[in-house]
Short mmCIF file of C-alpha atoms in Angstrom, two decimals:
data_model
loop_
_atom_site.label_atom_id
_atom_site.label_comp_id
_atom_site.label_asym_id
_atom_site.label_seq_id
_atom_site.Cartn_x
_atom_site.Cartn_y
_atom_site.Cartn_z
CA UNK A 229 -62.43 -11.01 -0.78
CA UNK A 230 -63.94 -13.89 -2.84
CA UNK A 231 -62.54 -17.04 -2.51
CA UNK A 232 -62.55 -20.29 -4.64
CA UNK A 233 -61.07 -23.47 -4.18
CA UNK A 234 -60.76 -26.39 -6.79
CA UNK A 235 -61.09 -30.01 -6.08
CA UNK A 236 -61.35 -33.24 -8.04
CA UNK A 237 -58.08 -33.72 -9.96
CA UNK A 238 -55.84 -36.70 -9.82
CA UNK A 239 -54.63 -39.33 -12.17
CA UNK A 240 -56.62 -41.06 -15.23
CA UNK A 241 -55.76 -43.26 -18.20
CA UNK A 242 -56.20 -41.48 -21.83
CA UNK A 243 -59.79 -41.97 -22.69
CA UNK A 244 -61.21 -41.36 -19.43
CA UNK A 245 -63.04 -38.84 -17.29
CA UNK A 246 -62.72 -36.53 -14.89
CA UNK A 247 -64.90 -33.90 -12.90
CA UNK A 248 -63.41 -30.69 -11.13
CA UNK A 249 -65.07 -28.98 -8.77
CA UNK A 250 -64.69 -24.96 -7.79
CA UNK A 251 -66.54 -24.09 -4.78
CA UNK A 252 -67.04 -20.52 -4.11
CA UNK A 253 -67.35 -18.40 -1.06
CA UNK A 254 -69.88 -16.30 -2.67
CA UNK A 255 -73.60 -17.05 -3.92
CA UNK A 256 -73.95 -17.66 -7.55
CA UNK A 257 -77.57 -16.32 -7.58
CA UNK A 258 -76.52 -12.97 -8.60
CA UNK A 259 -74.61 -12.53 -12.00
CA UNK A 260 -70.87 -12.89 -11.77
CA UNK A 261 -68.24 -14.28 -14.27
CA UNK A 262 -66.34 -17.73 -13.36
CA UNK A 263 -63.68 -19.58 -15.73
CA UNK A 264 -61.69 -22.50 -15.72
CA UNK A 265 -57.63 -22.07 -16.53
CA UNK A 266 -54.84 -24.68 -17.07
CA UNK A 267 -51.23 -24.38 -16.65
CA UNK A 268 -49.67 -27.28 -18.83
CA UNK A 269 -45.96 -27.75 -18.47
CA UNK A 270 -44.25 -25.83 -21.08
CA UNK A 271 -47.32 -23.72 -22.27
CA UNK A 272 -48.55 -20.38 -21.25
CA UNK A 273 -51.79 -20.43 -18.85
CA UNK A 274 -54.71 -21.25 -21.26
CA UNK A 275 -58.12 -19.88 -20.30
CA UNK A 276 -60.58 -23.00 -21.22
CA UNK A 277 -64.24 -21.70 -20.59
CA UNK A 278 -66.40 -18.90 -19.13
CA UNK A 279 -69.47 -18.61 -17.81
CA UNK A 280 -71.87 -16.47 -16.55
CA UNK A 281 -73.68 -17.22 -13.71
CA UNK A 282 -76.71 -14.99 -14.06
CA UNK A 283 -77.88 -17.04 -17.42
CA UNK A 284 -75.38 -19.93 -17.71
CA UNK A 285 -73.99 -18.75 -20.91
CA UNK A 286 -70.90 -20.22 -21.53
CA UNK A 287 -67.97 -20.38 -23.70
CA UNK A 288 -65.12 -22.66 -24.73
CA UNK A 289 -61.77 -22.24 -26.41
CA UNK A 290 -61.19 -24.43 -29.64
CA UNK A 291 -58.68 -26.67 -27.90
CA UNK A 292 -61.07 -28.13 -25.27
CA UNK A 293 -64.68 -27.35 -27.26
CA UNK A 294 -66.89 -30.56 -27.30
CA UNK A 295 -64.65 -32.50 -24.63
CA UNK A 296 -64.86 -30.21 -21.73
CA UNK A 297 -68.47 -28.56 -20.31
CA UNK A 298 -68.48 -25.87 -17.84
CA UNK A 299 -71.79 -26.28 -15.24
CA UNK A 300 -72.98 -24.39 -12.10
CA UNK A 301 -75.00 -25.73 -9.14
CA UNK A 302 -76.07 -22.19 -7.51
CA UNK A 303 -77.53 -24.14 -4.59
CA UNK A 304 -73.77 -25.50 -3.67
CA UNK A 305 -72.06 -22.43 -4.86
CA UNK A 306 -70.15 -24.77 -6.92
CA UNK A 307 -68.64 -24.61 -10.51
CA UNK A 308 -67.93 -27.45 -12.45
CA UNK A 309 -65.52 -28.69 -15.03
CA UNK A 310 -66.69 -32.12 -16.94
CA UNK A 311 -63.64 -33.57 -19.09
CA UNK A 312 -64.40 -36.40 -21.29
CA UNK A 313 -62.08 -38.25 -23.60
CA UNK A 314 -58.97 -36.87 -21.67
CA UNK A 315 -55.55 -36.90 -23.51
CA UNK A 316 -52.03 -37.00 -22.25
CA UNK A 317 -51.39 -33.70 -23.48
CA UNK A 318 -54.17 -32.48 -21.16
CA UNK A 319 -51.93 -33.02 -18.20
CA UNK A 320 -51.50 -30.22 -15.83
CA UNK A 321 -52.56 -27.98 -12.98
CA UNK A 322 -56.54 -26.63 -13.21
CA UNK A 323 -57.70 -23.26 -11.90
CA UNK A 324 -60.65 -21.64 -11.41
CA UNK A 325 -61.11 -18.09 -11.42
CA UNK A 326 -63.74 -15.37 -11.16
CA UNK A 327 -64.55 -11.39 -11.03
CA UNK A 328 -66.97 -9.69 -9.29
CA UNK A 329 -69.20 -8.32 -12.32
CA UNK A 330 -70.80 -9.66 -15.58
CA UNK A 331 -68.22 -8.53 -18.43
CA UNK A 332 -68.49 -12.22 -19.57
CA UNK A 333 -72.20 -11.93 -19.88
CA UNK A 334 -72.21 -12.10 -23.92
CA UNK A 335 -68.94 -13.20 -24.85
CA UNK A 336 -65.98 -15.15 -23.86
CA UNK A 337 -63.44 -14.24 -21.32
CA UNK A 338 -60.79 -16.24 -21.24
CA UNK A 339 -57.47 -14.05 -20.56
CA UNK A 340 -55.92 -14.40 -17.10
CA UNK A 341 -55.83 -10.85 -16.60
CA UNK A 342 -59.55 -10.75 -16.61
CA UNK A 343 -60.13 -12.33 -13.44
CA UNK A 344 -59.43 -10.92 -9.91
CA UNK A 345 -59.91 -13.99 -7.84
CA UNK A 346 -57.88 -17.50 -8.07
CA UNK A 347 -57.72 -20.96 -6.33
CA UNK A 348 -54.72 -22.50 -5.64
CA UNK A 349 -55.11 -25.28 -8.57
CA UNK A 350 -55.45 -29.00 -8.68
CA UNK A 351 -53.48 -31.56 -10.60
CA UNK A 352 -54.54 -33.61 -13.55
CA UNK A 353 -52.63 -36.44 -15.06
CA UNK A 354 -53.50 -38.23 -18.01
CA UNK A 355 -51.37 -41.16 -18.78
CA UNK A 356 -51.29 -43.27 -21.91
#
């Protein structure tokens, strides 16, 4: 019965920055896996990064490593995705997802089928 909800999407010029937020209905003080995905037009849903709430251990897809950063605010039960140096190819719908165990505590977990609960998504549009 976990719930997550994204916010922070919008329109930005190429080279700009956005920070997305994912608020969860459960406490991050336990150990759970969370992730960000995106759906780019014409492409399959892509896992961007996973994070384990117990330690903050995070992994990233090669396509966004160095530009995107996952972080947690445990007091607010919120997962963030900081996106820097955005490109038009980053345009799409961004989703957060979670699962109620620690499967990602020591490794990457970036497949769609790995996650149990999903938000509705938030649109990100990057124009040149």
